[in-house]
PDB file of C-alpha atoms in Angstrom:
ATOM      1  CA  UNK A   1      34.800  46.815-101.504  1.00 75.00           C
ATOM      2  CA  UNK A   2      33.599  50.304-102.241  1.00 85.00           C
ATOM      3  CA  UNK A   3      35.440  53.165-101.386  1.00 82.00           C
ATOM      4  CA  UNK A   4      33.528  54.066 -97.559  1.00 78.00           C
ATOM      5  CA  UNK A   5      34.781  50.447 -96.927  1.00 81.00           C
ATOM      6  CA  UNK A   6      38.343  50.224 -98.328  1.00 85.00           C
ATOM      7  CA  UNK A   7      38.501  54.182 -96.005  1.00 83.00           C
ATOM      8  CA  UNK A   8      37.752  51.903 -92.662  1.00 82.00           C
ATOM      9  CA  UNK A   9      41.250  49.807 -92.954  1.00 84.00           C
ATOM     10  CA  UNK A  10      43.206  52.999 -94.330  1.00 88.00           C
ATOM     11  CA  UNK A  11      42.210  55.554 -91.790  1.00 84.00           C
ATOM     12  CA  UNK A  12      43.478  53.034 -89.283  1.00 84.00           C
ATOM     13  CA  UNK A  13      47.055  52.336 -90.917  1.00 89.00           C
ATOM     14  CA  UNK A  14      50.156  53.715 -90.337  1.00 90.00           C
ATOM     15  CA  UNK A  15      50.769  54.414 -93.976  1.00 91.00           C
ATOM     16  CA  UNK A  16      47.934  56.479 -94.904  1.00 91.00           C
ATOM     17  CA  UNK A  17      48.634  59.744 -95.550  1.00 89.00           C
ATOM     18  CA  UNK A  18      46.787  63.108 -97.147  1.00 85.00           C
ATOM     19  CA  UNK A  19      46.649  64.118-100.978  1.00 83.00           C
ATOM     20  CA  UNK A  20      44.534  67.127-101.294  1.00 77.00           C
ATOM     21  CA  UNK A  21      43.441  66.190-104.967  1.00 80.00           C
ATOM     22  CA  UNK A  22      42.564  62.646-103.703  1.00 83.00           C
ATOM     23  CA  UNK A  23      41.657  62.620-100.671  1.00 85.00           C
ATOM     24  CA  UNK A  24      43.687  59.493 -98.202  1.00 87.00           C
ATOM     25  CA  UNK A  25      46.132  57.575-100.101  1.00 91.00           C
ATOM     26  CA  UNK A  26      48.545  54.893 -99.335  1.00 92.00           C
ATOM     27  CA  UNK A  27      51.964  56.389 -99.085  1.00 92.00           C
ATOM     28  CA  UNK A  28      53.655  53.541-101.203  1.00 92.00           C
ATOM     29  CA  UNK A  29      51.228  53.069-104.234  1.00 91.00           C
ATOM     30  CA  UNK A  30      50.733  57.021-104.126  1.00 91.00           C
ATOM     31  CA  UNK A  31      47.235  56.268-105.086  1.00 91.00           C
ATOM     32  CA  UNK A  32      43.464  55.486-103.276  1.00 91.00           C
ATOM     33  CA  UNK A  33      43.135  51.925-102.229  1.00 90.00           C
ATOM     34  CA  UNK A  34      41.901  49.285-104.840  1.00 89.00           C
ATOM     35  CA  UNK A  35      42.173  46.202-102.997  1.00 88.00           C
ATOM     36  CA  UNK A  36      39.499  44.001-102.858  1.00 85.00           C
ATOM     37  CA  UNK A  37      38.884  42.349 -99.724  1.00 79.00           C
ATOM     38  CA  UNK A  38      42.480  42.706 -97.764  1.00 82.00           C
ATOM     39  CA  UNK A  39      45.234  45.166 -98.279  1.00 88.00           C
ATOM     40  CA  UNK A  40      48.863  43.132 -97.928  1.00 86.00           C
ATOM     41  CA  UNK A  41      50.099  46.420 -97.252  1.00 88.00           C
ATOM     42  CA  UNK A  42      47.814  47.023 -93.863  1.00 88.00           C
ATOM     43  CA  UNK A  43      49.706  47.947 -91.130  1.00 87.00           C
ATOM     44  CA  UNK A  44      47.257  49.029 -87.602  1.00 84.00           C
ATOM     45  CA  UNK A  45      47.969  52.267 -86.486  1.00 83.00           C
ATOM     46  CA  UNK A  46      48.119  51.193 -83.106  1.00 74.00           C
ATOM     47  CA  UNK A  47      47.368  55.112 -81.641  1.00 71.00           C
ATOM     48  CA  UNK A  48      43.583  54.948 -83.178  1.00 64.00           C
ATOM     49  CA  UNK A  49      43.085  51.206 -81.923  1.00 55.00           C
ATOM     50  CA  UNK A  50      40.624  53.110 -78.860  1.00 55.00           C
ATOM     51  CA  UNK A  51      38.368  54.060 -81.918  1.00 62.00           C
ATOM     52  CA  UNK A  52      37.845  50.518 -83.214  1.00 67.00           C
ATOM     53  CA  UNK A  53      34.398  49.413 -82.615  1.00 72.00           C
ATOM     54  CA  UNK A  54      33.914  46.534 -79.675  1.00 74.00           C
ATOM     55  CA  UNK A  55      30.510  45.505 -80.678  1.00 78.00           C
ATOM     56  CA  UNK A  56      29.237  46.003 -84.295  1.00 82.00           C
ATOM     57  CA  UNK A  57      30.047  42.221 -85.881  1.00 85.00           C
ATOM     58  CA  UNK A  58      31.825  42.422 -89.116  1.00 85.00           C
ATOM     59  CA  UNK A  59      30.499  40.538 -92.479  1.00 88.00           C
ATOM     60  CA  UNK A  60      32.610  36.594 -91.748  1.00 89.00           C
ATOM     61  CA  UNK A  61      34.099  36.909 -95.364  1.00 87.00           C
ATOM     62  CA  UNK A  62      35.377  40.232 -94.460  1.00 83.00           C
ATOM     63  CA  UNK A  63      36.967  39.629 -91.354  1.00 86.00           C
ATOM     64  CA  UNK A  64      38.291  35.917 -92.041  1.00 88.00           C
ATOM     65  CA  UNK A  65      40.218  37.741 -95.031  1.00 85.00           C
ATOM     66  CA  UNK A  66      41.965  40.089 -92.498  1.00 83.00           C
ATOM     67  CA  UNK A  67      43.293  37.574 -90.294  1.00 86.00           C
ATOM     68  CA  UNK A  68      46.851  36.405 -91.071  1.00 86.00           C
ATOM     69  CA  UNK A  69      47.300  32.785 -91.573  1.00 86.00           C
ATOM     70  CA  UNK A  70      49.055  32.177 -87.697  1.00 85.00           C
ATOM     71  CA  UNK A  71      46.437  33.581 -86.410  1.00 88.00           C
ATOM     72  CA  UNK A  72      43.663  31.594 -88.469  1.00 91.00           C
ATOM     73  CA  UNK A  73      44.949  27.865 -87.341  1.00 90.00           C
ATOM     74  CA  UNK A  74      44.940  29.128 -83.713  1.00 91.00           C
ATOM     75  CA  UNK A  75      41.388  29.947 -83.672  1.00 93.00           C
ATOM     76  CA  UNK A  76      40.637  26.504 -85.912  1.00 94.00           C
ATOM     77  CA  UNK A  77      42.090  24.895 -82.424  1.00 94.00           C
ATOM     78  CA  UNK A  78      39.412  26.727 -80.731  1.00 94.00           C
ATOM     79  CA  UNK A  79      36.480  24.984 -82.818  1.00 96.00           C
ATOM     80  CA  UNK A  80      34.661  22.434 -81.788  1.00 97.00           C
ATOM     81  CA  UNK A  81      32.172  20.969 -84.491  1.00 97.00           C
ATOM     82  CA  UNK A  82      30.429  18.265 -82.190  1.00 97.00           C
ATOM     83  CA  UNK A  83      29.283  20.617 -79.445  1.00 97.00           C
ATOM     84  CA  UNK A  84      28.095  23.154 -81.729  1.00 97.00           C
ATOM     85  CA  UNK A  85      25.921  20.340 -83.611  1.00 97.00           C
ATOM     86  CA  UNK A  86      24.399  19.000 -80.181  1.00 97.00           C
ATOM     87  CA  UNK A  87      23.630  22.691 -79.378  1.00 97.00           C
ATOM     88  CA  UNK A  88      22.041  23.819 -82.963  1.00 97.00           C
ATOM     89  CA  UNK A  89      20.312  20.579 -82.793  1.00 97.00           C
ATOM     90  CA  UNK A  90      18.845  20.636 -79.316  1.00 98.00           C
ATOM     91  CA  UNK A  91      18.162  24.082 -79.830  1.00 97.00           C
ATOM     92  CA  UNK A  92      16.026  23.117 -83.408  1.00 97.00           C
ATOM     93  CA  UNK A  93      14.386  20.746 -81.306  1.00 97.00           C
ATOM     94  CA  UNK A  94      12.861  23.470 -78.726  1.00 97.00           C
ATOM     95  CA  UNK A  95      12.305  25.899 -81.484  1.00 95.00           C
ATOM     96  CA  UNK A  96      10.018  22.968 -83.556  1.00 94.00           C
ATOM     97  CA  UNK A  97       7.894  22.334 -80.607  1.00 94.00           C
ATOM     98  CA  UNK A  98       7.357  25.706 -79.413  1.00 94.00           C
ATOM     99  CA  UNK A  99       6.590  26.684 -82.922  1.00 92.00           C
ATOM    100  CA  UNK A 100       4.173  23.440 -82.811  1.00 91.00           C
ATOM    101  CA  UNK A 101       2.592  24.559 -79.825  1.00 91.00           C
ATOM    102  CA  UNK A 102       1.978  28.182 -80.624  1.00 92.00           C
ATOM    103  CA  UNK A 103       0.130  27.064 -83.927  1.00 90.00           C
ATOM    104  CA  UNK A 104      -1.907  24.463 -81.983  1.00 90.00           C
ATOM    105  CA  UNK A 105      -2.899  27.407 -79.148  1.00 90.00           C
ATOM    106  CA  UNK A 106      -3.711  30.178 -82.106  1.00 88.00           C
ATOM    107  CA  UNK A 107      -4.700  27.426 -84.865  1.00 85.00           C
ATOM    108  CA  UNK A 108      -2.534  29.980 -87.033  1.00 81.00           C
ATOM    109  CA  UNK A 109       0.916  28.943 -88.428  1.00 76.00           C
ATOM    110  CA  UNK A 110       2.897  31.702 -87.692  1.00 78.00           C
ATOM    111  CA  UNK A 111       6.316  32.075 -90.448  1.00 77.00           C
ATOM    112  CA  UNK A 112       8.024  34.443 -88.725  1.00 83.00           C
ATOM    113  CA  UNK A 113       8.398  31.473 -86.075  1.00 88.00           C
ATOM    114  CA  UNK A 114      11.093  29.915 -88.636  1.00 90.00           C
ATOM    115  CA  UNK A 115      12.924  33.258 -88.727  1.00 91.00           C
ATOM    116  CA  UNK A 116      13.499  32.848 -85.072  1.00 93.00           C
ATOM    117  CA  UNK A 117      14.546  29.190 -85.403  1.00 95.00           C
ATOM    118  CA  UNK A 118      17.327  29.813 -87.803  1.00 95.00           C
ATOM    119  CA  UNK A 119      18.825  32.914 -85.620  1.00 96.00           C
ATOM    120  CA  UNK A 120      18.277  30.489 -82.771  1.00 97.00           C
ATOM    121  CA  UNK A 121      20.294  27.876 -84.180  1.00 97.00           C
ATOM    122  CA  UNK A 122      22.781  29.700 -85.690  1.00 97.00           C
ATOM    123  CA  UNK A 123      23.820  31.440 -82.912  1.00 97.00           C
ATOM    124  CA  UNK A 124      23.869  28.092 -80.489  1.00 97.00           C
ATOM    125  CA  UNK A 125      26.404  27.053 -83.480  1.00 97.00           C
ATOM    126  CA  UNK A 126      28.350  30.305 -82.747  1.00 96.00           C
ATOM    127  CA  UNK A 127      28.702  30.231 -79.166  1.00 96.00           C
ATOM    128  CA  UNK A 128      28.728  26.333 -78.477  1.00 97.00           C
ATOM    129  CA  UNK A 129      31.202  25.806 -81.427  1.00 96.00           C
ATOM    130  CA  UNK A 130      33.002  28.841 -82.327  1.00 95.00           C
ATOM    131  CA  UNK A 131      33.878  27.686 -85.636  1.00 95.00           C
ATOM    132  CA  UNK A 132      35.344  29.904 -88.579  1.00 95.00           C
ATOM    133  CA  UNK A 133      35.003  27.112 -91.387  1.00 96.00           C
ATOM    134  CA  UNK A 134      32.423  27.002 -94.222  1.00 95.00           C
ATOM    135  CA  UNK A 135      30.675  23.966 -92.771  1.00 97.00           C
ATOM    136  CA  UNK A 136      29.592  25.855 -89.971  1.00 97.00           C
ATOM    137  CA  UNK A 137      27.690  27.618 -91.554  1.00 96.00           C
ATOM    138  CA  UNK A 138      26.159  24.850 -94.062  1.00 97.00           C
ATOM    139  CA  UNK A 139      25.288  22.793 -90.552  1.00 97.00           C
ATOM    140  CA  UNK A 140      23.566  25.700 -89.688  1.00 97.00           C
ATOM    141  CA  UNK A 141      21.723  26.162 -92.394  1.00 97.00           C
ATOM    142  CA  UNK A 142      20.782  22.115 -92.480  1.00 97.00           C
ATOM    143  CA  UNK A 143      19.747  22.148 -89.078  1.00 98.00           C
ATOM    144  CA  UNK A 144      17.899  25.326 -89.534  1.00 97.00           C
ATOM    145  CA  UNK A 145      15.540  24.033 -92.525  1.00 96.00           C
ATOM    146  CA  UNK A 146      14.888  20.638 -90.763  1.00 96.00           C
ATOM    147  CA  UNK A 147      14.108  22.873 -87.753  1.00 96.00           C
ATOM    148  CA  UNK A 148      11.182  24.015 -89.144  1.00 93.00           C
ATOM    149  CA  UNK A 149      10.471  21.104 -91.058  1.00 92.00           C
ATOM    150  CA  UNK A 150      10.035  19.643 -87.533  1.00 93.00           C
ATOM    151  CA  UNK A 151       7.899  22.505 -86.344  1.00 92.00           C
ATOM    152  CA  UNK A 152       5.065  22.126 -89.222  1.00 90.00           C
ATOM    153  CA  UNK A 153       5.196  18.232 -88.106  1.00 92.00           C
ATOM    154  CA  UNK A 154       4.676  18.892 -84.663  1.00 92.00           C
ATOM    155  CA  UNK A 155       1.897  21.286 -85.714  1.00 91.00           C
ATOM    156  CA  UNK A 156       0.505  18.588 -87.071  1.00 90.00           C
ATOM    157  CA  UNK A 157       0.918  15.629 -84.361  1.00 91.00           C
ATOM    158  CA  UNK A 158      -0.465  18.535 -82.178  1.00 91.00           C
ATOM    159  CA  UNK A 159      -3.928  19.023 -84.462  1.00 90.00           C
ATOM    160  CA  UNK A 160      -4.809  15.253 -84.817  1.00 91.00           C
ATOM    161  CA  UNK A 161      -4.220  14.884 -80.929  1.00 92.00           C
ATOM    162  CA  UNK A 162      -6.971  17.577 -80.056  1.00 90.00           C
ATOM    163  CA  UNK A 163      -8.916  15.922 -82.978  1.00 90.00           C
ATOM    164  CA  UNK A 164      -8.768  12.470 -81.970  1.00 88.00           C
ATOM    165  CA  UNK A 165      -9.127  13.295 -78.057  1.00 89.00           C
ATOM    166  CA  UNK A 166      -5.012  11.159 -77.931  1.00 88.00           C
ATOM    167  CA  UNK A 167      -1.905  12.500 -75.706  1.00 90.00           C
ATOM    168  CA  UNK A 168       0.766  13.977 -77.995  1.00 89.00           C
ATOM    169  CA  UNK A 169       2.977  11.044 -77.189  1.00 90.00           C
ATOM    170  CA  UNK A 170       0.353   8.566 -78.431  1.00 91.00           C
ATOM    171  CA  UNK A 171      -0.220  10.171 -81.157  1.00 91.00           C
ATOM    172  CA  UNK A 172       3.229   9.984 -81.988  1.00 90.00           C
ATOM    173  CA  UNK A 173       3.337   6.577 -81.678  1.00 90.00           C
ATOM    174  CA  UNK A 174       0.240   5.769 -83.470  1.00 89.00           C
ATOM    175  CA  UNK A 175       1.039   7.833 -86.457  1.00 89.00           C
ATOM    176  CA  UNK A 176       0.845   6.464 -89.836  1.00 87.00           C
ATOM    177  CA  UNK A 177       4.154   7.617 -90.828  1.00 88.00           C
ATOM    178  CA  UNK A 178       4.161   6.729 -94.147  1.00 88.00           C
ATOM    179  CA  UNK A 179       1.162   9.398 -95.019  1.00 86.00           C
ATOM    180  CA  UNK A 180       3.461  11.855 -93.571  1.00 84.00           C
ATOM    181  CA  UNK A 181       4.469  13.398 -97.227  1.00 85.00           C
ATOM    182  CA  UNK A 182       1.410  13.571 -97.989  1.00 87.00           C
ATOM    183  CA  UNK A 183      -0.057  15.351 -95.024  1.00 84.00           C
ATOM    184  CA  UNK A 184       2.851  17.915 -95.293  1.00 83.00           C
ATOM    185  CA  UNK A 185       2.837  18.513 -99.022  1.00 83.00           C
ATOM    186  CA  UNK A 186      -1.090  18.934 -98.443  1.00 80.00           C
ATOM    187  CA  UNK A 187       0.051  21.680 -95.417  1.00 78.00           C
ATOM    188  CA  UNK A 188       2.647  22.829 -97.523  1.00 78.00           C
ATOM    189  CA  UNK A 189       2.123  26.998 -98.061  1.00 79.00           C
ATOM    190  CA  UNK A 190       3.852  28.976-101.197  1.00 81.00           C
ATOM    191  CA  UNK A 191       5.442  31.345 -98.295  1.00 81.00           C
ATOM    192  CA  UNK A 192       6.596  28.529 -96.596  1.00 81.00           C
ATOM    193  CA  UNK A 193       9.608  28.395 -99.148  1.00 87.00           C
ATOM    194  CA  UNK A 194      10.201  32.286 -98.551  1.00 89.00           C
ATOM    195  CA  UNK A 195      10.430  31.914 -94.587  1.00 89.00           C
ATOM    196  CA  UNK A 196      12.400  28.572 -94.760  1.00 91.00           C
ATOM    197  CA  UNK A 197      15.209  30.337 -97.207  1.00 94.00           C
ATOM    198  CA  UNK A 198      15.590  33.450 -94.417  1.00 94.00           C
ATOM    199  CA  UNK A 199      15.718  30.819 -91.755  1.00 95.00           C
ATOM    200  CA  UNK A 200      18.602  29.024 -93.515  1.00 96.00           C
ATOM    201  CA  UNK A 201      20.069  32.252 -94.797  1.00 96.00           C
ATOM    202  CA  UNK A 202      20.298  33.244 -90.215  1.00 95.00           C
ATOM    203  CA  UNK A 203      21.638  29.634 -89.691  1.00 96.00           C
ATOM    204  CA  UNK A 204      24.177  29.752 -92.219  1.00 96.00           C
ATOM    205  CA  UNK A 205      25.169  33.496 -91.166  1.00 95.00           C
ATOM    206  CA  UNK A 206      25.176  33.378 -87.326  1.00 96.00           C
ATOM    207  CA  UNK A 207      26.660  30.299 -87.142  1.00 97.00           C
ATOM    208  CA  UNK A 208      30.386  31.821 -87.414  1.00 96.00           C
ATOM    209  CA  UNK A 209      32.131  32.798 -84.964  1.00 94.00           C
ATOM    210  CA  UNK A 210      31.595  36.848 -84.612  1.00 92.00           C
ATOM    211  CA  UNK A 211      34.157  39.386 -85.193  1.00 90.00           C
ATOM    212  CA  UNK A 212      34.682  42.795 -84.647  1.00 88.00           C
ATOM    213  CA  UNK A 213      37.225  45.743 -85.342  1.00 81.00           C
ATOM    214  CA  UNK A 214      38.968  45.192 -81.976  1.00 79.00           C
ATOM    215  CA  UNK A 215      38.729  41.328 -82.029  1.00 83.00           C
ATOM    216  CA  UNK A 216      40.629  41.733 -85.716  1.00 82.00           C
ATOM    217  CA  UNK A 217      43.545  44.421 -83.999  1.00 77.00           C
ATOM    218  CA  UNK A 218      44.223  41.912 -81.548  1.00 77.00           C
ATOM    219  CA  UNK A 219      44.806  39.129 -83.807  1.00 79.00           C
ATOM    220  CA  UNK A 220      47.434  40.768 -85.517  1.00 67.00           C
TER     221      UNK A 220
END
């Protein structure tokens, strides 16, 4: 943490107090913050808790380290990893073939389509599973990639089908599957790689449940 950052936790503690050479100080260590990520010393200033912000999510490193432990296995009870795979999944599964059908309509595959995928996804992880652990946020991320893995092979399905004069289904159906890697790798487009990281990088990110000032004064 920087010093603007450390200055957000000590401005709303009860043992902050003025040093007109240094500026807010902790009133035991007589000196400016140094912690790193959480200050054992933190004590909320319950008179300023109107001023905490309601709405601005807070970085999930960040605000997982300011939760006491009591508080932390209470809100693990509160997870549930199966819905928020169905939901990130089914949700994947919408985003591929809309993104299949868009590039089939404009005969343009459009990237920022797997930017939308991963927020998509990683926010049906949040809300479906509210989950705080790390492998939230790798299923997101998973679920994200093949998301848009699915999306270029719907693309696909959805080109030879207007080729061939075939439904979607039968095409499905009649699909040589095991020419698929080489039809994709023949697809495959440098910026592909750029578009699938930032889609991963949103499902791994959004998948956590969401924090904010207020959520963290309540918890303690």
């Amino acid at each position: 943490m920087n010093r603007q950052e450390q200055l957000v936790f000590c401005k709303k503690c009860t043992r902050r107090k003025m040093d007109f050479k240094q500026g807010l100080i902790c009133e035991i260590s007589n000196e400016k913050a140094d912690f790193i990520d959480n200050c054992l010393n933190f004590n909320l200033d319950t008179s300023v808790k109107e001023s905490l912000d309601t709405e601005t999510p807070l970085e999930h490193a960040e605000a997982i380290a300011q939760i006491p432990e009591s508080a932390i296995e209470s809100l693990r009870t509160e997870q549930n990893l199966s819905k928020g795979i169905i939901a990130g999944t089914v949700t994947g599964i919408i985003g591929a073939l809309l993104w299949g059908t868009i590039t089939v309509l404009t005969n343009f595959q459009i990237g920022y389509m797997a930017i939308a995928i991963g927020a998509a996804v990683g926010y049906s992880f949040r809300y479906f599973g509210k989950g705080i652990d790390q492998i939230y946020g790798i299923l997101g991320a998973f679920t994200a990639i093949i998301s848009c893995v699915l999306g270029n092979f719907f693309s696909i399905i959805g080109f030879i089908a207007n080729n061939e004069g075939l439904s979607y289904i039968d095409t499905l159906v009649a699909f040589d599957y095991s020419l698929l890697g080489a039809i994709m790798s023949e697809t495959f487009n440098p910026m592909d790689l750029l578009f699938y990281g930032i889609a991963a990088y949103e499902g791994y990110k959004f998948s956590f449940r969401s924090f904010t000032e207020a959520d963290l004064a309540s918890l303690k």
